Short mmCIF file of C-alpha atoms in Angstrom, two decimals:
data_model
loop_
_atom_site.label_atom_id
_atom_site.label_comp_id
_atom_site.label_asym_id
_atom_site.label_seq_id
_atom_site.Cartn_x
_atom_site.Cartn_y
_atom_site.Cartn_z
CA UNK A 9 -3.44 16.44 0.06
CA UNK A 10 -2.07 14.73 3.01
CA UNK A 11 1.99 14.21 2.51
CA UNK A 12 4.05 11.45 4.06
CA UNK A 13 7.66 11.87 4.47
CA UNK A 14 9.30 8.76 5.44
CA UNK A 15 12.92 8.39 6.64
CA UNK A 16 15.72 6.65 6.04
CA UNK A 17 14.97 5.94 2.29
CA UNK A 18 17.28 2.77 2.70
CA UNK A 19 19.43 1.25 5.18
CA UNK A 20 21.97 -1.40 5.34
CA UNK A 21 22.97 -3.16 8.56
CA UNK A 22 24.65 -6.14 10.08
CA UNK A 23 22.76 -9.15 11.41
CA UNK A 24 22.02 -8.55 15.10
CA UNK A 25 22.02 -4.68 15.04
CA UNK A 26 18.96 -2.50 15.90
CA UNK A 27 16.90 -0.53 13.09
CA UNK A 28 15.00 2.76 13.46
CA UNK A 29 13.04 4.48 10.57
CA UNK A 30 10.01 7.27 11.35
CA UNK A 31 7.43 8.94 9.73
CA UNK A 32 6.52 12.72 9.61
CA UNK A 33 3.04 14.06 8.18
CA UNK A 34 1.92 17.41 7.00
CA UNK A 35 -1.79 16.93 9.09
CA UNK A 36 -2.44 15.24 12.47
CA UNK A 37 -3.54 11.86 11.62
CA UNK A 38 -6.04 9.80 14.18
CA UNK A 39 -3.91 6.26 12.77
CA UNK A 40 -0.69 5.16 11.55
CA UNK A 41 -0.07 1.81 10.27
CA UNK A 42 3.35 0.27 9.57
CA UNK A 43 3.87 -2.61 6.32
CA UNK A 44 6.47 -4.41 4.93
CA UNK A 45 7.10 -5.28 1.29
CA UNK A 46 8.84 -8.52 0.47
CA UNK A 47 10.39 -8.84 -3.00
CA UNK A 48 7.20 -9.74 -5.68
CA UNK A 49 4.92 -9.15 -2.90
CA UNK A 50 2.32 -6.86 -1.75
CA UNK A 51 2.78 -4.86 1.57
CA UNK A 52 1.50 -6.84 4.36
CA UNK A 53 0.66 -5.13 7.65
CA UNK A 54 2.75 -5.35 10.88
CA UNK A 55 1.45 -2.71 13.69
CA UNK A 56 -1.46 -0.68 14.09
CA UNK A 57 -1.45 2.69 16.18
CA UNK A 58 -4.93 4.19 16.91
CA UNK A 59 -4.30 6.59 19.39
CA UNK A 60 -1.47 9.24 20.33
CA UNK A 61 1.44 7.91 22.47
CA UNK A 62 0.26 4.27 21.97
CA UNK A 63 3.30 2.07 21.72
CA UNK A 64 2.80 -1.62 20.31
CA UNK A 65 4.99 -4.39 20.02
CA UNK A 66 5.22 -7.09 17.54
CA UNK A 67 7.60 -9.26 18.38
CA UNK A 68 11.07 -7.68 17.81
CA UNK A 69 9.10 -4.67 16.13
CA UNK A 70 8.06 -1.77 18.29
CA UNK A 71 5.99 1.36 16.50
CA UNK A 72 4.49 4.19 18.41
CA UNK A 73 1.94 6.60 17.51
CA UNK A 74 3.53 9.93 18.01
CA UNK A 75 2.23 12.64 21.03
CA UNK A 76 2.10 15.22 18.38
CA UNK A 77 -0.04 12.98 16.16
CA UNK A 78 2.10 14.01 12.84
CA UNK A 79 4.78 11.05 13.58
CA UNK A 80 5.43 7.51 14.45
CA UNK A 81 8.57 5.47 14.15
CA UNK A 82 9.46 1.85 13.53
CA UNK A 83 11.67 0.00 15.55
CA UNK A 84 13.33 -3.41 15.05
CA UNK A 85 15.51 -5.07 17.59
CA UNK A 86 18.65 -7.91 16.58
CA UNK A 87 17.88 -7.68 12.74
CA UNK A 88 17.64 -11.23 11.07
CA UNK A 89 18.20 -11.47 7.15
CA UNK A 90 14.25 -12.15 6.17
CA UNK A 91 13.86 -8.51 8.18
CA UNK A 92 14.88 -7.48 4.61
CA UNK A 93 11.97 -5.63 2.49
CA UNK A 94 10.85 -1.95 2.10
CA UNK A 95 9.03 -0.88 5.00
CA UNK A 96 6.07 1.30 4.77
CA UNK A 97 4.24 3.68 7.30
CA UNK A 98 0.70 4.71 6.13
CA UNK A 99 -1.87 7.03 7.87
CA UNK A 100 -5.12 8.59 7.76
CA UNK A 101 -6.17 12.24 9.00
CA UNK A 102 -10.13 12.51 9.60
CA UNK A 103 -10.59 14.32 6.36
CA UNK A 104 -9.34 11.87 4.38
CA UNK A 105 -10.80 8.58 2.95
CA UNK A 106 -7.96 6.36 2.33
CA UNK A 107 -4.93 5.86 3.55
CA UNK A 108 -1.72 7.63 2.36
CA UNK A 109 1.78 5.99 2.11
CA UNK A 110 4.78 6.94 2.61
CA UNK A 111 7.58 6.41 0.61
CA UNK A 112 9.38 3.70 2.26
CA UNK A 113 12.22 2.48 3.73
CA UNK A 114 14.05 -0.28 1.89
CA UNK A 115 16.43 -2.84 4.24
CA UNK A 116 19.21 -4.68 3.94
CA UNK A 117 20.38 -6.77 6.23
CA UNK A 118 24.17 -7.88 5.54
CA UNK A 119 25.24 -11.24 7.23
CA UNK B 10 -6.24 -19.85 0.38
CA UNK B 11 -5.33 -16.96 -1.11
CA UNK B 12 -7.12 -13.71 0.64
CA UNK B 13 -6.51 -11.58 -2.58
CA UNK B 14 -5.56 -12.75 -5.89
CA UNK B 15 -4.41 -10.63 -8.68
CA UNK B 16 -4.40 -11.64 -12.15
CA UNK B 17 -2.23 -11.96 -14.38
CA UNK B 18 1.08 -11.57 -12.11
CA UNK B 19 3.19 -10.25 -15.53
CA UNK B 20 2.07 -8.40 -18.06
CA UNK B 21 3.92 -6.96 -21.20
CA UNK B 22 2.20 -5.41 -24.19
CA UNK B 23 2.78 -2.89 -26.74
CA UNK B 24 1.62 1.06 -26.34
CA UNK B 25 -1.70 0.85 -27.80
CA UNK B 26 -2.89 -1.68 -26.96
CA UNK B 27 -6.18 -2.20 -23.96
CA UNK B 28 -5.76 -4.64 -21.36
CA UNK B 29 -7.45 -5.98 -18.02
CA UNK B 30 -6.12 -6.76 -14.82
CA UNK B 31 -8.48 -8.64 -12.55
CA UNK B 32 -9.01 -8.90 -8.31
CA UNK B 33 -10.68 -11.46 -6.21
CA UNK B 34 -10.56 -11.26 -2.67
CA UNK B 35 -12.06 -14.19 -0.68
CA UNK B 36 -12.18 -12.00 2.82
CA UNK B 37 -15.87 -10.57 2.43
CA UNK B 38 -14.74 -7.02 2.65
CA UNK B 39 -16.90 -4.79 2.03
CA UNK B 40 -14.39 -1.79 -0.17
CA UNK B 41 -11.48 -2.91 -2.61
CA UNK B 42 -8.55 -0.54 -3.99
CA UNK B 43 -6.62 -0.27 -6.57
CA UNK B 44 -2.81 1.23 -5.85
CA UNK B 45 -0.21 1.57 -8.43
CA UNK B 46 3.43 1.95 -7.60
CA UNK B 47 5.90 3.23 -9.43
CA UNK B 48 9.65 2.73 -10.00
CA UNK B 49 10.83 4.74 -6.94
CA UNK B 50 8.24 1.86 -5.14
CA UNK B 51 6.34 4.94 -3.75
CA UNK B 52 2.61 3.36 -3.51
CA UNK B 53 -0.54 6.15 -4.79
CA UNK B 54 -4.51 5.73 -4.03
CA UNK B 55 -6.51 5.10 -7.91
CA UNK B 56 -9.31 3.94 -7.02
CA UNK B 57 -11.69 2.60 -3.86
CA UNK B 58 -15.16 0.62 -4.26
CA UNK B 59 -17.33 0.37 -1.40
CA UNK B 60 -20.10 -2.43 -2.08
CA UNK B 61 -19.58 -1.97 -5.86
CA UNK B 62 -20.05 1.58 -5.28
CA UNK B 63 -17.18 3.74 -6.60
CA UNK B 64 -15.78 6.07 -3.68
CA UNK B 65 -12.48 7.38 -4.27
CA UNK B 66 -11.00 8.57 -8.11
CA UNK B 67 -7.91 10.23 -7.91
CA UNK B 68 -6.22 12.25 -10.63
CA UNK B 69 -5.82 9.16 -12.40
CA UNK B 70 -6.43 9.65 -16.85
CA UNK B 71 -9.97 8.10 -18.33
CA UNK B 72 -8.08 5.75 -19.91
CA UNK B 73 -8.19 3.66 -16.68
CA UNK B 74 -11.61 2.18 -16.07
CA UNK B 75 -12.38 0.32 -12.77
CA UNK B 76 -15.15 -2.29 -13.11
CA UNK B 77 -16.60 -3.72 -9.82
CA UNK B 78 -19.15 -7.01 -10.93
CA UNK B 79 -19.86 -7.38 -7.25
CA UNK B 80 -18.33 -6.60 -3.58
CA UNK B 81 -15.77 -9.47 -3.91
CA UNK B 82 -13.90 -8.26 -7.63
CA UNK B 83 -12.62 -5.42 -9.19
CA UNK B 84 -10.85 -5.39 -12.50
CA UNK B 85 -8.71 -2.52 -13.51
CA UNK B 86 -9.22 -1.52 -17.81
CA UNK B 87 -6.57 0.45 -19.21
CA UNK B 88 -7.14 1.72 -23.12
CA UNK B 89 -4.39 2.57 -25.41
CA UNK B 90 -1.52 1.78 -22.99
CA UNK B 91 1.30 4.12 -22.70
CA UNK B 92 4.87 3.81 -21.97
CA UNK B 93 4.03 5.69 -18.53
CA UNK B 94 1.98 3.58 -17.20
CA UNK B 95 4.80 0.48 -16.96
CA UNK B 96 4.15 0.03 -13.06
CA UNK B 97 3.32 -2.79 -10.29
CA UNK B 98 -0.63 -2.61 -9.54
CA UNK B 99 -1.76 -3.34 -6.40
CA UNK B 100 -5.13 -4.76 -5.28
CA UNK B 101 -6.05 -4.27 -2.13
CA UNK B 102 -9.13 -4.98 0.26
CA UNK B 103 -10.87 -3.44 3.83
CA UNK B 104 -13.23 -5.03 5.81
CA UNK B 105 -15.57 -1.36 4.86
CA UNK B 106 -14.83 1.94 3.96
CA UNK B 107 -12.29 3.83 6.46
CA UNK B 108 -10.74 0.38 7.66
CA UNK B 109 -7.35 0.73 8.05
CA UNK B 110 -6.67 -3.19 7.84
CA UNK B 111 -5.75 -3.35 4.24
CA UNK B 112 -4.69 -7.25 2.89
CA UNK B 113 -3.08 -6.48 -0.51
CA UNK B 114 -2.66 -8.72 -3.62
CA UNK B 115 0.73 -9.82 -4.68
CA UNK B 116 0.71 -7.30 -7.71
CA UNK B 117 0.85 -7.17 -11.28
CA UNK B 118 3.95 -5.56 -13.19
CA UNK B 119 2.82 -4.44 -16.22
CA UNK B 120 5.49 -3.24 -18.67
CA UNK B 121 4.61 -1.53 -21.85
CA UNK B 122 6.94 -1.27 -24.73
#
């Protein structure tokens, strides 16, 4: 099956520095998808990446679909305390029904 | 309004015993999941319904039964509950099969003891 492997597993960082986590898969996948996980919650979606080299912006987040189409990454600029949470990337290959997750990066952001 | 509603949000019974978890989502989506995640928070596919139609079954043991009444639920059954399966269970929902835009639920730990 299709394998995710996520890095960092966790981070911690000061308030106001710059994050970076990525995503590496074993198949070339046609989307990646980036979540975060608060505390109690479920993952809620941030960026979408349909096609290879795409970068998108979400505010201070920045993903991009990677050339290769086995990677993206996750960037997130002047880190705020609620910025804390495990952060996901998910994708899908076309032989595959469902997305697959990896295994997340979990934040913290010290004051 | 809440898009996708899990029920109940705790759950703690005794190995043995059978118990229900139950989804609603309000979004008109066509295919609903099920996810469970585990202690190390990694998150793993159990089951997809398309229009009440059962799609995706991973290795997941019989003693997990997903029910789908119509497009809009899908309870989760578990018989004789082990101490292994003590995990958060995600529902989650897609506006139709191969949509990437998943809304999840909040989750529902269930710890068995």
């Amino acid at each position: 099956g299709q394998q995710l492997n996520q890095s960092p597993q966790s981070m911690f960082i000061q308030e106001g520095e710059d994050v970076s986590m990525n995503c590496t898969s074993s198949s070339i996948f046609n989307t990646w998808l980036w979540y975060k996980q608060d505390p109690g919650e479920g993952p809620v979606l941030l960026i979408a990446l349909y096609k290879a080299g795409e970068l998108t912006s979400n505010g201070r987040l920045t993903a991009q679909f990677g050339i290769t189409r086995k990677d993206s990454f996750l960037n997130i600029s002047a880190s705020i305390p609620s910025d804390v949470g495990i952060y996901f990337c998910a994708g899908r290959s076309n032989s595959a029904r469902q997305l697959t997750f990896g295994s997340g990066t979990q934040l913290t952001v010290l004051p | 309004d809440t898009a996708v509603s899990q029920t109940p949000k705790y759950l703690v019974t005794q190995m043995g015993n059978d118990k229900s978890i139950k989804c609603e989502q309000n979004l008109g989506h066509d295919t609903m999941y099920w996810y469970k995640q585990d202690s190390k928070k990694f998150l793993k596919i159990m089951f997809s319904y398309n229009n009440k139609e059962l799609i995706i079954n991973e290795t997941v043991p019989n003693r997990f039964s997903p029910k789908s009444p119509d497009k809009a639920h899908l309870n989760l059954h578990i018989n004789s509950l082990e101490l292994g399966d003590s995990a958060v269970y995600f529902c989650a929902s897609s506006r139709r099969d191969r949509d990437y835009g998943y809304t999840f639920g909040s989750g529902t730990r269930l710890t068995v003891v």
